[in-house]
Amino acid sequence: GAGVSQSPRYKVAKRGQDVALRCDPISGHVSLFWYQQALGQGPEFLTYFQNEAQLDKSGLPSDRFFAERPEGSVSTLKIQRTQQEDSAVYLCASSLEGFEEQFFGPGTRLTVL
Amino acid sequence: RKEVEQDPGPFNVPEGATVAFNCTYSNSASQSFFWYRQDCRKEPKLLMSVYSSGNEDGRFTAQLNRASQYISLLIRDSKLSDSATYLCVVNLTSGTYKYIFGTGTRLKVLA
């Protein structure tokens, strides 16, 4: 069956550009999470949705980061005015219910020049 | 202090060896615990959940000590294919279901 998919898989942006990263969760999964993983580190939580409601955005590092899931399925993470420190792998995960196992997508590797 | 701490390694072990990884967490409200495996440039995948009574899955054994806030993973009879980064994960499961990851422990099994 289809797992979590993310696009694009790789993104190179010039500093100051805006980027949009897409996540397609497993069909029927209520919960969706975004994580940021820097090189050599574990993933760090960014934000969490239950259906279309964004219940926790405590991990978003600045107001340049914005996430949405308007119809409770596909989600987009947007980063405005990208900075070099935004370079990382952005992982999306979904779970059937929040407390169950999270399934991760392949990630989007963002490089900001 | 990080909320979840692991020794980053690397652990280089010969095939057939037994290796143990440890992890400590700081939030006593943590409710569920996992070990995820992450191969180079791939996404994390669940290896096993960790229960208070301890649990085993083939060559893998996980233990949880709530009093000491400590989690362990034991791998017996290591295979070359076990080479990966092992991520310790804690989930608060109250209000938010976010995962809190350790840095990961790198394992390399040598022929």
Coordinates of C-alpha atoms in Angstrom, one line a residue:
Chain A
G1 CA 0.0 0.0 0.0
A2 CA 1.0 3.6 -0.4
G3 CA 3.0 5.1 2.4
V4 CA 3.6 8.8 3.2
S5 CA 4.9 10.7 0.2
Q6 CA 6.7 14.0 0.0
S7 CA 7.6 16.4 -2.7
P8 CA 9.9 17.6 -3.9
R9 CA 12.5 15.2 -2.7
Y10 CA 15.2 17.8 -3.1
K11 CA 15.0 21.5 -3.2
V12 CA 17.7 24.1 -3.7
A13 CA 16.8 27.7 -2.8
K14 CA 18.7 30.9 -2.9
R15 CA 18.7 32.8 0.4
G16 CA 15.6 34.9 0.7
Q17 CA 13.4 32.7 -1.5
D18 CA 10.2 31.2 -0.4
V19 CA 9.7 27.4 -0.5
A20 CA 6.7 25.1 -0.2
L21 CA 7.0 21.5 0.8
R22 CA 4.2 19.0 0.3
C23 CA 3.2 15.9 2.3
D24 CA 0.6 13.3 1.3
P25 CA -0.1 11.2 4.4
I26 CA -1.4 7.6 4.4
S27 CA -5.0 7.7 3.5
G28 CA -7.3 7.8 6.5
H29 CA -4.6 8.9 8.9
V30 CA -5.9 11.6 11.3
S31 CA -2.7 12.9 12.6
L32 CA 0.1 14.5 10.7
F33 CA 3.5 15.7 11.9
W34 CA 6.3 17.8 10.5
Y35 CA 9.9 17.3 11.7
Q36 CA 13.2 19.0 10.8
Q37 CA 16.4 16.9 10.8
A38 CA 19.8 18.6 10.6
L39 CA 22.8 16.6 9.6
G40 CA 24.0 14.2 12.3
Q41 CA 21.0 15.0 14.6
G42 CA 17.7 13.3 15.4
P43 CA 14.5 14.8 13.9
E44 CA 13.1 17.8 15.8
F45 CA 9.4 18.4 16.1
L46 CA 7.9 21.3 14.2
T47 CA 4.1 21.0 14.2
Y48 CA 1.2 18.6 14.6
F49 CA -2.3 18.4 12.9
Q50 CA -5.3 16.5 13.9
N51 CA -7.4 16.5 10.7
E52 CA -7.3 20.1 9.6
A53 CA -6.7 21.5 13.1
Q54 CA -3.2 22.6 13.9
L55 CA -3.0 21.5 17.6
D56 CA 0.7 22.2 18.3
K57 CA 3.0 24.5 16.5
S58 CA 5.5 24.9 19.3
G59 CA 8.4 23.6 17.3
L60 CA 8.2 26.1 14.5
P61 CA 11.5 28.0 14.8
S62 CA 10.3 31.4 13.6
D63 CA 7.3 33.2 12.1
R64 CA 8.9 32.5 8.7
F65 CA 7.6 28.9 9.0
F66 CA 4.0 28.2 8.3
A67 CA 2.1 24.9 7.9
E68 CA -1.4 24.1 6.8
R69 CA -3.7 21.1 6.2
P70 CA -6.9 22.8 4.9
E71 CA -8.9 19.6 4.1
G72 CA -7.4 17.3 6.7
S73 CA -5.3 15.3 4.2
V74 CA -2.5 16.9 2.2
S75 CA -0.3 19.3 4.2
T76 CA 2.1 22.0 3.1
L77 CA 5.0 23.4 5.0
K78 CA 6.0 26.9 3.8
I79 CA 9.2 28.7 4.6
Q80 CA 9.4 32.3 3.8
R81 CA 12.7 34.2 3.1
T82 CA 14.8 31.1 3.5
Q83 CA 18.1 31.4 5.5
Q84 CA 21.1 29.1 5.4
E85 CA 20.2 27.7 8.8
D86 CA 17.0 26.3 7.3
S87 CA 19.0 23.8 5.3
A88 CA 17.9 20.4 6.6
V89 CA 15.8 17.4 5.8
Y90 CA 12.1 18.0 6.4
L91 CA 10.2 14.9 7.4
C92 CA 6.5 14.4 7.4
A93 CA 4.9 11.6 9.4
S94 CA 1.3 10.4 9.8
S95 CA -0.5 8.2 12.3
L96 CA -4.0 6.7 12.4
E97 CA -4.5 8.3 15.7
G98 CA -2.0 10.6 17.5
F99 CA -0.8 8.0 20.0
E100 CA -0.1 5.3 17.5
E101 CA 3.0 4.5 15.5
Q102 CA 4.1 7.3 13.2
F103 CA 5.0 6.5 9.6
F104 CA 7.5 8.7 8.0
G105 CA 7.8 9.9 4.5
P106 CA 11.2 10.0 2.6
G107 CA 11.7 13.6 3.4
T108 CA 12.5 16.8 1.5
R109 CA 16.2 17.7 1.5
L110 CA 16.3 21.5 1.5
T111 CA 19.6 23.3 0.7
V112 CA 19.7 27.1 1.0
L113 CA 22.6 28.7 -0.8
Chain B
R1 CA 20.3 19.3 28.7
K2 CA 18.5 17.5 25.9
E3 CA 15.2 15.8 26.7
V4 CA 16.4 12.5 25.2
E5 CA 20.1 11.6 25.4
Q6 CA 21.9 8.9 23.5
D7 CA 25.6 8.1 23.0
P8 CA 26.1 9.0 19.3
G9 CA 28.7 6.4 18.8
P10 CA 29.8 5.1 16.4
F11 CA 29.8 1.6 17.7
N12 CA 31.9 -0.6 15.4
V13 CA 31.3 -4.3 16.2
P14 CA 32.1 -7.6 14.4
E15 CA 29.4 -9.8 12.9
G16 CA 27.9 -12.0 15.6
A17 CA 28.6 -9.6 18.4
T18 CA 26.1 -8.5 21.0
V19 CA 25.7 -4.7 21.3
A20 CA 23.6 -2.6 23.7
F21 CA 22.4 1.0 23.3
N22 CA 21.2 3.1 26.1
C23 CA 19.0 6.2 26.3
T24 CA 17.8 8.5 29.1
Y25 CA 14.9 10.9 29.0
S26 CA 14.2 13.8 31.3
N27 CA 10.4 14.2 31.2
S28 CA 8.7 11.9 33.7
A29 CA 5.4 12.5 32.0
S30 CA 6.6 10.5 29.0
Q31 CA 4.1 7.9 28.2
S32 CA 5.3 5.8 25.3
F33 CA 8.7 4.8 24.0
F34 CA 10.1 3.5 20.8
W35 CA 13.3 2.5 19.0
Y36 CA 13.4 3.6 15.3
R37 CA 16.0 2.6 12.8
Q38 CA 17.3 5.1 10.2
D39 CA 19.5 4.1 7.3
C40 CA 21.7 6.6 5.7
R41 CA 19.6 9.2 3.7
K42 CA 16.4 7.3 4.5
E43 CA 13.5 8.0 6.7
P44 CA 13.2 6.6 10.2
K45 CA 11.3 3.3 10.5
L46 CA 9.9 1.7 13.6
L47 CA 12.0 -1.1 15.0
M48 CA 10.0 -1.8 18.1
S49 CA 7.9 -0.2 20.8
V50 CA 9.3 -0.4 24.3
Y51 CA 7.1 -1.7 27.2
S52 CA 7.6 -1.5 30.9
S53 CA 7.7 -5.3 31.1
G54 CA 10.4 -5.4 28.5
N55 CA 9.9 -7.0 25.1
E56 CA 11.7 -9.0 22.5
D57 CA 11.5 -9.4 18.8
G58 CA 13.9 -11.9 17.4
R59 CA 17.4 -10.8 18.0
F60 CA 16.2 -7.4 19.5
T61 CA 15.3 -6.8 23.1
A62 CA 14.1 -3.5 24.5
Q63 CA 13.8 -2.6 28.2
L64 CA 12.3 0.4 30.0
N65 CA 13.1 1.5 33.5
R66 CA 10.6 4.3 34.4
A67 CA 12.1 4.9 37.8
S68 CA 15.5 5.7 36.3
Q69 CA 14.0 7.1 33.1
Y70 CA 16.2 4.8 31.0
I71 CA 15.6 2.8 27.9
S72 CA 17.8 0.2 26.3
L73 CA 18.1 -1.8 23.2
L74 CA 20.1 -5.1 22.9
I75 CA 21.0 -6.6 19.6
R76 CA 22.2 -10.2 19.6
D77 CA 24.1 -11.9 16.9
S78 CA 24.7 -8.7 14.9
K79 CA 24.3 -8.9 11.1
L80 CA 25.9 -6.6 8.5
S81 CA 22.4 -5.4 7.7
D82 CA 22.0 -4.1 11.2
S83 CA 24.4 -1.2 10.3
A84 CA 22.3 1.9 10.7
T85 CA 21.5 4.7 13.2
Y86 CA 19.2 3.8 16.1
L87 CA 16.9 6.5 17.3
C88 CA 15.5 6.5 20.8
V89 CA 12.0 8.1 20.8
V90 CA 9.8 9.4 23.6
N91 CA 6.2 10.4 23.2
L92 CA 4.3 12.5 25.8
T93 CA 0.9 11.4 24.5
S94 CA -1.0 14.0 26.5
G95 CA -2.2 17.0 24.6
T96 CA 0.4 16.6 21.9
Y97 CA 1.6 13.4 20.4
K98 CA 4.9 14.7 19.1
Y99 CA 7.9 12.4 19.1
I100 CA 11.0 13.6 20.9
F101 CA 14.0 12.0 19.4
G102 CA 17.5 11.4 20.7
T103 CA 20.5 12.2 18.5
G104 CA 20.7 8.6 17.4
T105 CA 23.4 6.0 17.9
R106 CA 25.4 4.9 14.9
L107 CA 26.1 1.2 14.6
K108 CA 28.5 -0.3 12.0
V109 CA 28.7 -4.1 11.9
L110 CA 32.0 -5.3 10.4
A111 CA 32.6 -8.4 8.4

